[in-house]
C-alpha positions in Angstrom: 64.4 -25.9 16.3 62.0 -23.0 16.8 63.8 -19.6 17.1 60.8 -17.4 17.9 57.0 -17.4 18.2 55.0 -14.2 17.4 51.3 -13.3 17.5 50.6 -10.1 15.5 47.4 -8.2 14.5 46.6 -6.9 11.0 47.9 -3.5 12.0 51.4 -5.0 12.6 51.4 -4.7 16.3 53.0 -7.6 18.2 50.6 -9.1 20.8 52.8 -11.9 22.0 56.5 -12.8 21.4 58.6 -15.6 22.7 62.3 -16.0 21.8 64.1 -19.3 22.2 67.6 -18.0 21.5 69.1 -14.7 22.6 68.5 -11.7 20.4 69.1 -8.2 21.7 66.0 -6.0 22.4 66.7 -3.5 19.6 67.4 -6.3 17.1 64.1 -8.0 18.1 62.2 -4.9 17.2 63.8 -4.7 13.8 63.4 -8.4 13.2 59.7 -8.3 14.2 59.1 -5.3 11.9 60.7 -7.0 8.9 59.0 -10.4 9.6 55.6 -8.8 10.0 56.0 -6.8 6.8 56.9 -9.9 4.9 53.9 -11.9 6.2 51.3 -9.1 6.0 52.2 -8.3 2.4 51.5 -11.8 1.1 48.2 -12.8 -0.4 46.1 -15.6 0.9 46.9 -17.6 -2.2 50.6 -17.7 -1.5 52.4 -20.3 0.5 52.7 -19.9 4.3 56.4 -20.7 4.3 58.9 -18.0 3.6 62.7 -18.4 3.5 64.1 -15.4 5.4 67.8 -14.7 6.0 69.2 -17.7 7.8 65.9 -19.3 8.8 62.4 -20.0 7.6 59.1 -18.3 8.6 55.9 -20.4 9.0 52.7 -18.4 9.5 49.0 -18.7 9.6 46.3 -16.1 9.6 43.2 -16.4 11.9 40.8 -13.5 11.3 42.7 -10.4 12.3 45.5 -12.3 14.0 48.7 -13.7 12.4 50.8 -16.4 14.2 54.4 -16.4 12.9 57.1 -18.9 13.9 60.7 -18.6 12.9 62.5 -22.0 12.6 65.9 -23.2 11.5 66.6 -25.3 8.4 66.2 -28.7 10.2 62.7 -28.1 11.6 59.7 -29.6 9.6 57.6 -26.8 8.2 54.4 -28.8 8.2 54.9 -29.9 11.8 55.2 -26.2 12.8 52.2 -25.3 10.6 50.1 -27.9 12.5 51.6 -26.7 15.9 50.3 -23.2 15.1 46.8 -24.6 14.4 46.9 -26.7 17.5 48.0 -23.7 19.6 45.0 -21.7 18.3 42.6 -24.5 18.9 43.9 -24.8 22.5 43.4 -21.0 22.9 39.9 -21.4 21.5 39.1 -24.2 23.9 40.4 -22.4 27.0 39.2 -18.8 26.2 35.7 -18.0 25.1 36.6 -14.8 23.3 39.0 -12.4 24.8 42.7 -13.5 24.7 44.6 -10.3 24.9 43.6 -9.6 28.5 44.9 -13.0 29.6 48.4 -13.0 28.1 49.9 -14.7 31.2 47.6 -17.7 30.4 48.6 -17.6 26.7 52.3 -17.7 27.8 51.5 -20.7 30.1 49.9 -22.5 27.1 52.8 -21.8 24.8 55.3 -22.9 27.5 53.4 -26.2 27.9 53.7 -26.8 24.1 57.2 -25.6 23.3 60.3 -25.9 25.6 63.6 -24.4 24.6 62.5 -24.2 21.0 61.4 -27.9 20.8 57.8 -29.1 20.5 57.2 -31.1 23.6 53.4 -31.5 23.9 50.4 -31.5 21.5 47.7 -33.1 23.6 45.1 -30.4 24.3 44.0 -31.9 27.7 47.6 -32.2 29.0 48.4 -28.7 27.8 45.4 -27.2 29.6 45.8 -29.3 32.8 48.0 -26.8 34.7 45.7 -23.9 33.8 42.7 -25.8 35.1 44.5 -26.4 38.4 45.4 -22.7 38.6 41.7 -21.8 38.0 40.6 -24.2 40.7 43.1 -22.6 43.2 42.0 -19.1 42.2 38.3 -20.0 42.9 38.9 -21.3 46.4 
């Protein structure tokens, strides 16, 4: 099961966070700081899977953006690694360049892909269908 999903820039600022189990706000900030420090300090030659406390971290770097996912012991690391890539490809397909001004749309995309910490959809066309409907309604 996925515990949390983070998008972080190279400066360590969280751009998007979604938690699938309850963590208090002050503990979230500490958790994010520690997780970001672990991922940013690793070289590109090192593995993208890290065992951290009672869960695992799976991360991928895209230019100046890191996508970090915290998972429990039963979740398949490679499946989550591919989920991250699929998520970024969907973002790339929907947005031409600027993602950070459209965080509501990014949340919709993530919610279409992950529900209650479980991967529910990977088909790009089905993921983007609700957004395309919203765009048509906004145009009219």
